[in-house]
Amino acid sequence: MWKRTIPVLFSILLFTAFAANAAGGVSQDVPSTSKDDISWETNKETYTADEVISLSLKNNTSNAISFGTPYAIEVFKDGKWMRTSLTDDLMFTQQTITLSPGETYKTTVDLNLFKEKIKPGFYKIVKQVNSHGKPYKAGAAFQVVE
């Protein structure tokens, strides 16, 4: 029973962490990871609004890390990163992914999936990653051009 309950509770916690930040709000106060610990990167720096972004999350720590499929998109505006509403209408599967030290997780984000077309600017795809029971925010920055 507990083997089923713990992953479900963890997934709910992960989901609510992303849902709790209102659209347009300033980025969560979850500490960012250092580049040496956990890297969350796009395969290139510049995209057009109709491309698919390939991302890699690499665990460079000496411990396992865990995360879910949800992500948020932030835009750099007025000198700070602000949460957008681009992902508000997306549905994510509620699963927990665990990466052992040295492992890499690959995924994609299709910029055409958003209800509102993404405008030119600087963005980052933000994912909450848990290490030693503490949440960290990993962000993969990119630029959208016309």
XYZ file of N, CA and C in Angstrom:
438
model
N 0.825 -1.195 0.000
C 0.000 0.000 0.000
C 0.870 1.260 0.000
N 1.876 1.302 0.881
C 2.744 2.486 0.973
C 3.560 2.674 -0.294
N 3.903 1.573 -0.967
C 4.690 1.685 -2.196
C 3.919 2.416 -3.285
N 2.610 2.345 -3.251
C 1.780 3.078 -4.212
C 1.479 4.489 -3.734
N 1.283 4.653 -2.449
C 0.875 5.938 -1.889
C 1.979 6.985 -2.002
N 3.204 6.624 -1.676
C 4.313 7.589 -1.690
C 4.512 8.194 -3.082
N 4.627 7.402 -4.176
C 4.790 8.027 -5.496
C 3.612 8.916 -5.891
N 2.402 8.526 -5.521
C 1.232 9.341 -5.845
C 1.302 10.674 -5.108
N 1.613 10.641 -3.823
C 1.733 11.881 -3.050
C 2.856 12.761 -3.582
N 3.966 12.140 -3.949
C 5.096 12.890 -4.492
C 4.694 13.568 -5.805
N 3.982 12.845 -6.662
C 3.537 13.414 -7.935
C 2.584 14.581 -7.721
N 1.680 14.448 -6.760
C 0.752 15.539 -6.448
C 1.521 16.755 -5.950
N 2.499 16.535 -5.096
C 3.328 17.625 -4.590
C 4.047 18.329 -5.728
N 4.619 17.564 -6.642
C 5.319 18.139 -7.782
C 4.356 18.967 -8.636
N 3.176 18.424 -8.899
C 2.189 19.119 -9.719
C 1.754 20.428 -9.069
N 1.474 20.391 -7.777
C 1.007 21.600 -7.097
C 2.100 22.650 -6.997
N 3.337 22.243 -6.983
C 4.429 23.215 -6.936
C 4.421 24.078 -8.189
N 4.104 23.472 -9.340
C 4.039 24.245 -10.572
C 2.728 25.001 -10.685
N 1.647 24.417 -10.214
C 0.338 25.057 -10.332
C 0.181 26.220 -9.364
N 0.931 26.221 -8.265
C 0.775 27.246 -7.236
C 1.229 28.620 -7.694
N 2.141 28.686 -8.635
C 2.645 29.967 -9.093
C 1.684 30.537 -10.128
N 1.006 31.623 -9.803
C 0.003 32.206 -10.699
C 0.650 32.692 -11.983
N -0.083 32.630 -13.063
C 0.416 33.087 -14.359
C 0.811 34.547 -14.256
N 1.946 34.871 -14.844
C 2.418 36.242 -14.829
C 3.175 36.598 -13.572
N 3.252 35.695 -12.607
C 3.952 35.972 -11.360
C 5.449 35.842 -11.522
N 6.158 36.376 -10.570
C 7.610 36.251 -10.577
C 7.955 34.804 -10.291
N 9.046 34.357 -10.860
C 9.502 32.980 -10.719
C 9.537 32.538 -9.261
N 9.274 31.239 -9.021
C 9.257 30.694 -7.662
C 10.574 30.943 -6.926
N 10.479 30.922 -5.602
C 11.664 31.097 -4.778
C 12.350 29.769 -4.490
N 12.311 28.862 -5.433
C 13.027 27.595 -5.304
C 14.449 27.867 -5.771
N 15.459 27.430 -5.010
C 16.824 27.737 -5.422
C 17.168 27.128 -6.776
N 17.932 27.847 -7.563
C 18.394 27.328 -8.841
C 19.545 26.373 -8.607
N 19.679 25.432 -9.516
C 20.797 24.500 -9.416
C 22.023 25.141 -10.043
N 23.180 24.733 -9.599
C 24.386 25.229 -10.245
C 24.617 24.388 -11.488
N 25.273 24.956 -12.475
C 25.500 24.274 -13.740
C 26.266 22.972 -13.547
N 27.121 22.903 -12.524
C 27.916 21.698 -12.300
C 27.089 20.544 -11.745
N 25.986 20.842 -11.087
C 25.202 19.796 -10.435
C 24.191 19.136 -11.366
N 23.306 19.925 -11.904
C 22.245 19.419 -12.770
C 22.152 20.359 -13.962
N 22.344 19.836 -15.159
C 22.260 20.706 -16.335
C 20.982 20.408 -17.106
N 20.258 21.455 -17.437
C 18.999 21.383 -18.192
C 19.194 22.331 -19.349
N 19.426 21.783 -20.543
C 19.855 22.608 -21.667
C 19.094 22.290 -22.947
N 18.944 23.321 -23.775
C 18.375 23.144 -25.108
C 19.502 22.742 -26.054
N 19.142 22.144 -27.201
C 20.183 21.716 -28.132
C 20.753 22.870 -28.947
N 20.066 24.021 -28.970
C 20.611 25.227 -29.599
C 20.054 26.443 -28.872
N 20.563 27.620 -29.192
C 20.190 28.818 -28.442
C 19.034 29.605 -29.049
N 18.821 29.491 -30.363
C 17.833 30.312 -31.052
C 16.839 29.441 -31.818
N 15.550 29.804 -31.725
C 14.471 29.064 -32.379
C 13.486 30.037 -32.997
N 12.713 29.546 -33.969
C 11.563 30.295 -34.457
C 10.340 29.767 -33.710
N 9.226 30.473 -33.810
C 8.031 30.140 -33.026
C 7.367 28.826 -33.428
N 7.794 28.218 -34.530
C 7.157 26.971 -34.968
C 8.087 25.756 -34.869
N 9.131 25.856 -34.089
C 10.083 24.747 -33.961
C 9.790 23.865 -32.752
N 10.458 22.723 -32.738
C 10.422 21.809 -31.599
C 11.786 21.890 -30.922
N 11.787 22.153 -29.629
C 13.029 22.278 -28.865
C 13.396 20.917 -28.290
N 14.638 20.509 -28.499
C 15.154 19.291 -27.870
C 15.912 19.699 -26.619
N 15.632 19.009 -25.508
C 16.257 19.334 -24.222
C 16.913 18.104 -23.616
N 17.942 18.360 -22.816
C 18.621 17.302 -22.069
C 18.769 17.735 -20.623
N 18.404 16.845 -19.712
C 18.599 17.077 -18.284
C 19.623 16.050 -17.826
N 20.782 16.519 -17.378
C 21.854 15.612 -16.969
C 22.094 15.730 -15.476
N 22.182 14.575 -14.831
C 22.458 14.522 -13.400
C 23.964 14.405 -13.193
N 24.594 15.515 -12.826
C 26.033 15.542 -12.552
C 26.324 15.443 -11.063
N 25.306 15.093 -10.268
C 25.508 14.966 -8.826
C 25.978 13.555 -8.501
N 26.275 13.319 -7.247
C 26.673 11.975 -6.810
C 25.486 11.199 -6.252
N 24.279 11.767 -6.372
C 23.064 11.132 -5.863
C 21.990 11.099 -6.943
N 21.001 10.242 -6.745
C 19.864 10.197 -7.664
C 19.035 11.472 -7.510
N 18.448 11.916 -8.604
C 17.534 13.054 -8.591
C 16.192 12.581 -9.151
N 15.126 13.314 -8.833
C 13.811 12.944 -9.362
C 13.066 14.197 -9.805
N 12.160 13.993 -10.743
C 11.378 15.097 -11.285
C 10.182 14.511 -12.022
N 9.268 15.376 -12.409
C 8.101 14.960 -13.170
C 8.158 15.513 -14.578
N 7.097 15.304 -15.338
C 7.056 15.821 -16.703
C 6.631 17.287 -16.796
N 5.949 17.864 -15.783
C 5.544 19.270 -15.902
C 6.733 20.226 -16.051
N 6.476 21.283 -16.782
C 7.442 22.365 -16.910
C 6.661 23.662 -17.038
N 7.352 24.747 -16.831
C 6.769 26.075 -17.018
C 7.678 26.840 -17.966
N 7.156 27.899 -18.544
C 7.973 28.750 -19.413
C 7.988 30.148 -18.825
N 9.193 30.677 -18.687
C 9.381 32.033 -18.183
C 9.927 32.904 -19.301
N 9.607 34.184 -19.246
C 10.097 35.160 -20.209
C 10.933 36.186 -19.448
N 12.010 36.665 -20.080
C 12.839 37.694 -19.463
C 12.251 39.040 -19.850
N 11.713 39.735 -18.849
C 10.997 40.988 -19.098
C 11.305 41.967 -17.970
N 11.617 43.192 -18.323
C 11.909 44.241 -17.343
C 13.010 43.825 -16.370
N 14.021 43.128 -16.879
C 15.178 42.771 -16.061
C 15.003 41.579 -15.143
N 13.886 40.839 -15.272
C 13.700 39.657 -14.424
C 12.916 38.582 -15.179
N 13.047 37.354 -14.699
C 12.312 36.235 -15.276
C 10.911 36.205 -14.694
N 9.912 36.170 -15.591
C 8.504 36.147 -15.192
C 7.829 34.905 -15.766
N 7.005 34.277 -14.965
C 6.245 33.102 -15.418
C 5.251 33.537 -16.485
N 5.127 32.759 -17.552
C 4.135 33.027 -18.594
C 2.921 32.119 -18.382
N 1.884 32.371 -19.138
C 0.697 31.512 -19.089
C 0.702 30.493 -20.232
N 1.811 30.397 -20.960
C 1.875 29.524 -22.133
C 1.549 28.065 -21.824
N 1.959 27.575 -20.670
C 1.748 26.159 -20.349
C 0.504 25.914 -19.502
N -0.258 26.947 -19.210
C -1.425 26.798 -18.332
C -2.466 25.819 -18.866
N -2.619 25.723 -20.182
C -3.626 24.835 -20.765
C -3.088 23.451 -21.120
N -1.820 23.203 -20.856
C -1.241 21.896 -21.184
C -1.517 20.892 -20.082
N -1.654 19.642 -20.464
C -1.829 18.544 -19.507
C -0.528 17.745 -19.483
N -0.086 17.389 -18.300
C 1.133 16.607 -18.141
C 0.794 15.276 -17.481
N 1.531 14.241 -17.854
C 1.359 12.963 -17.165
C 1.962 13.098 -15.779
N 1.371 12.435 -14.818
C 1.857 12.516 -13.440
C 2.711 11.293 -13.135
N 3.956 11.393 -13.491
C 4.896 10.313 -13.233
C 6.144 10.899 -12.606
N 6.855 10.070 -11.895
C 8.118 10.490 -11.305
C 9.241 9.814 -12.075
N 10.182 10.617 -12.535
C 11.338 10.111 -13.269
C 12.537 10.234 -12.346
N 13.314 9.177 -12.241
C 14.501 9.184 -11.390
C 15.732 8.996 -12.264
N 16.725 9.869 -12.066
C 17.995 9.765 -12.788
C 19.107 9.451 -11.804
N 19.836 8.407 -12.080
C 21.014 8.074 -11.282
C 22.140 9.026 -11.652
N 23.191 9.103 -10.825
C 24.328 9.962 -11.152
C 24.878 9.645 -12.548
N 25.117 10.692 -13.328
C 25.681 10.540 -14.662
C 24.661 10.280 -15.760
N 23.416 10.005 -15.422
C 22.399 9.721 -16.436
C 21.824 11.005 -17.025
N 21.293 10.880 -18.249
C 20.695 12.008 -18.959
C 19.283 11.649 -19.398
N 18.366 12.591 -19.232
C 16.977 12.459 -19.675
C 16.785 13.406 -20.849
N 16.223 12.903 -21.942
C 15.986 13.737 -23.118
C 14.487 13.864 -23.360
N 14.075 15.062 -23.765
C 12.669 15.325 -24.057
C 12.579 16.446 -25.087
N 11.372 16.752 -25.516
C 11.157 17.843 -26.467
C 10.005 18.726 -25.995
N 10.021 19.961 -26.465
C 8.922 20.904 -26.244
C 8.575 21.489 -27.611
N 7.347 21.260 -28.040
C 6.865 21.761 -29.323
C 6.258 23.148 -29.102
N 6.873 24.162 -29.674
C 6.393 25.535 -29.490
C 5.035 25.777 -30.154
N 4.583 24.853 -30.999
C 3.264 24.961 -31.630
C 2.128 24.499 -30.722
N 2.444 23.858 -29.604
C 1.413 23.330 -28.711
C 0.680 24.405 -27.920
N 1.286 25.557 -27.796
C 0.712 26.590 -26.952
C -0.481 27.254 -27.627
N -1.495 27.539 -26.833
C -2.710 28.189 -27.328
C -2.364 29.549 -27.944
N -1.498 30.273 -27.259
C -1.050 31.593 -27.714
C 0.311 31.419 -28.384
N 0.499 32.026 -29.554
C 1.774 31.910 -30.258
C 2.868 32.614 -29.453
N 3.992 31.939 -29.311
C 5.118 32.506 -28.569
C 5.726 33.646 -29.393
N 6.009 34.759 -28.737
C 6.523 35.952 -29.409
C 8.047 35.988 -29.318
N 8.701 36.738 -30.213
C 10.152 36.868 -30.111
C 10.564 37.400 -28.739
N 11.649 36.856 -28.216
C 12.147 37.261 -26.911
C 13.017 36.182 -26.302
N 13.418 36.397 -25.065
C 14.247 35.445 -24.334
C 13.370 34.677 -23.352
N 13.479 33.358 -23.387
C 12.650 32.480 -22.570
C 13.513 31.435 -21.889
N 12.920 30.771 -20.910
C 13.546 29.561 -20.385
C 12.460 28.576 -19.985
N 12.773 27.319 -20.208
C 11.894 26.225 -19.819
C 12.357 25.790 -18.443
N 11.454 25.860 -17.477
C 11.801 25.632 -16.078
C 11.191 24.321 -15.605
N 11.995 23.558 -14.914
C 11.561 22.272 -14.375
C 12.023 22.183 -12.932
N 11.144 21.676 -12.077
C 11.535 21.445 -10.685
C 12.165 20.065 -10.576
N 13.338 20.023 -9.956
C 14.091 18.788 -9.764
C 14.314 18.620 -8.268
N 14.164 17.407 -7.780
C 14.348 17.138 -6.354
C 15.613 16.329 -6.126
N 16.421 16.798 -5.182
C 17.647 16.112 -4.798
C 17.723 16.134 -3.277
N 17.884 14.975 -2.674
C 17.915 14.861 -1.206
C 16.656 15.431 -0.568
N 15.516 15.298 -1.247
C 14.256 15.781 -0.698
C 14.057 17.281 -0.793
N 14.995 17.984 -1.419
C 14.879 19.438 -1.567
C 14.597 19.778 -3.024
N 13.676 20.733 -3.261
C 13.377 21.129 -4.638
C 14.393 22.144 -5.163
N 14.761 21.973 -6.408
C 15.635 22.908 -7.110
C 14.981 23.244 -8.436
N 15.252 24.431 -8.928
C 14.703 24.860 -10.207
C 15.808 24.829 -11.252
N 15.574 24.073 -12.312
C 16.512 24.026 -13.426
C 15.873 24.769 -14.591
N 16.628 25.644 -15.245
C 16.091 26.425 -16.353
C 16.962 26.317 -17.588
N 16.336 26.051 -18.730
C 17.033 25.966 -20.012
C 16.633 27.185 -20.843
N 17.567 28.116 -21.009
C 17.272 29.379 -21.694
C 17.409 29.242 -23.209
N 16.587 30.031 -23.914
C 16.639 30.064 -25.373
C 16.031 31.384 -25.847
N 16.257 31.691 -27.115
C 15.706 32.910 -27.701
C 14.774 32.531 -28.848
N 13.644 33.223 -28.938
C 12.728 33.051 -30.062
C 12.905 34.264 -30.972
N 13.138 33.985 -32.258
C 13.294 35.046 -33.258
C 12.220 34.863 -34.328
N 12.007 35.906 -35.117
C 10.997 35.817 -36.196
C 11.515 35.008 -37.347
